[in-house]
Amino acid sequence: MQTAHLTIDPAFRVAPVRRRTFGTFVEHLGRCVYEGIYEPGHPGADDDGFRRDVLDLTRELGVSTVRYPGGNFVSGYRWEDGIGPKSGRPRRLDLAWHSTETNEVGVDEFMRWCRKAGVEPMMAVNLGTRGIAEALDLLEYCNHPSGTALSDLRIANGAKEPHGIRMWCLGNEMDGPWQTGHKTAREYGRLAAETARAMRTMDRDLELVACGSSGSSMPTFGAWEATVLEETYDVVDYISCHAYYEEKNGDLGSFLACSTDMEYFIRSVVATADHVGARLKSRKKIDISFDEWNVWYLSRFQSAETPNDWPVAPPLLEDHYHLADAVAFGGLLITLLRNSDRVTAASLAQLVNVIAPIMTEPGGRAWRQTTFHPFAQASRYAIGDVLRVEPVSPLYETAEYGEVPLLHAVATRSDEGVTLFAVNRSTDAPLSLEIDARALAGARITAATTLTDTDVYARNTADAPDRIAPRANTDVEHDPMRVLLPPVSWNVIHLA
């Protein structure tokens, strides 16, 4: 049996755990909004038409922030369509997802949902087909107390108090030719900078996110960030990263190591941002908002034919996740936590039905996908400070990333103790993990859970919603500082 070792020491502190790491994303895409968070005809809907079961699962998931309303959708969105009496709201063609948008849910409904879910909103503005004036109008509508045309319109629409939205995305994926209003880095950087300056004139306490690259494989990656930050460095707080991963051609080993690419992505963007800051002679540090990340079988979507009609809320991007997806997903979460010194916000894309941890049936049940569990456990147990652990682990060869460690891990520490999050990437063998915690004054393993199955492609369904769920790892009963990690597993280990 192969063995890995790691040391947990409070001196290896990275940064505080950032609660915004546990953000998600609600886009007007497929069944995320309609039949997802909102279904007024559902037997469990509340008076506002929101599904109570989805609200309950959102709270259980431990979501901190929610990014809205897109995504690609935002680059053609007219926010004014989604306010006021629903009977007067226009139906529009959504070019991003070849759908019809009814605008039954808009900014005020979303804010009501956020309050019920107990989450912080993160609003995106349209810098694809619109610009500075429309961004300022939305900001005034949302955040100004009263006494102006738009703030009084919000009050007339039933929202007496300002929405008080602090985080704003300056457009979405403007580097992508698929984006409505796609721009060069210089064009976007200038527009984002002028929009940011104008928004800060109205509200100086905003936190603003500039669009970074839509993936590390983009041909403009690196150069895009450098150019955009040359224009925006002094007026934004974050640069965004987006990344999705999938198993390709049956290469499970590479897929389980996909966090290797996320690590490269983060380090490259940090280096670029700091280089621009040095050139500008600025002591300010730009953080990363990793505001789209997930396992997504994008190749399936790209190979699908575009429909001839324009349906309302069609089932799109409804990936049904298996165990291996959840383990790769857990590895991505570990990487986000390991980089908490610079990744200070993140958004899992998305929350419901669309490449999501929560699935629903129209008029029926809601259930947890396999990916629900790593996110919920990390959100619940990752508190206090992030501690870097550098495992001494056996390596294995991957076609995509070369040699990578079998063990991927991070720890967090608070007054309640230490929690270790660990993934065993081995596809066929358990891994014995030995923990050195001498610096923790005699701490011992008190409990451990594992997410695993004999079938790495086993899924949860509405009829079998708990096939894949965390189970107690009873192996810890045999040795207080060693635990056996099953193959293809996500593990949470508590020490006190």
mmCIF file of N, CA, C and O in Angstrom, residues 139 202 309 338 365 460:
data_model
loop_
_atom_site.group_PDB
_atom_site.id
_atom_site.type_symbol
_atom_site.label_atom_id
_atom_site.label_comp_id
_atom_site.label_asym_id
_atom_site.label_seq_id
_atom_site.Cartn_x
_atom_site.Cartn_y
_atom_site.Cartn_z
ATOM 1 N N LEU A 139 -27.139 51.078 -10.931
ATOM 2 C CA LEU A 139 -26.573 51.358 -9.613
ATOM 3 C C LEU A 139 -27.461 52.323 -8.835
ATOM 4 O O LEU A 139 -27.722 52.117 -7.636
ATOM 5 N N MET A 202 -20.566 57.778 -7.922
ATOM 6 C CA MET A 202 -21.864 57.662 -7.273
ATOM 7 C C MET A 202 -21.771 56.960 -5.919
ATOM 8 O O MET A 202 -22.457 57.331 -4.971
ATOM 9 N N ASP A 309 -36.359 27.016 -32.814
ATOM 10 C CA ASP A 309 -37.297 27.868 -32.082
ATOM 11 C C ASP A 309 -36.577 28.601 -30.949
ATOM 12 O O ASP A 309 -35.368 28.462 -30.767
ATOM 13 N N ARG A 338 -6.357 26.888 -0.978
ATOM 14 C CA ARG A 338 -4.899 26.999 -0.874
ATOM 15 C C ARG A 338 -4.394 28.365 -1.322
ATOM 16 O O ARG A 338 -3.307 28.797 -0.914
ATOM 17 N N ARG A 365 -39.713 17.071 -7.208
ATOM 18 C CA ARG A 365 -38.685 16.965 -6.187
ATOM 19 C C ARG A 365 -37.437 17.795 -6.519
ATOM 20 O O ARG A 365 -37.213 18.184 -7.658
ATOM 21 N N ASN A 460 -26.259 10.419 -8.131
ATOM 22 C CA ASN A 460 -27.491 10.587 -7.370
ATOM 23 C C ASN A 460 -28.621 10.921 -8.333
ATOM 24 O O ASN A 460 -28.410 11.604 -9.340
#
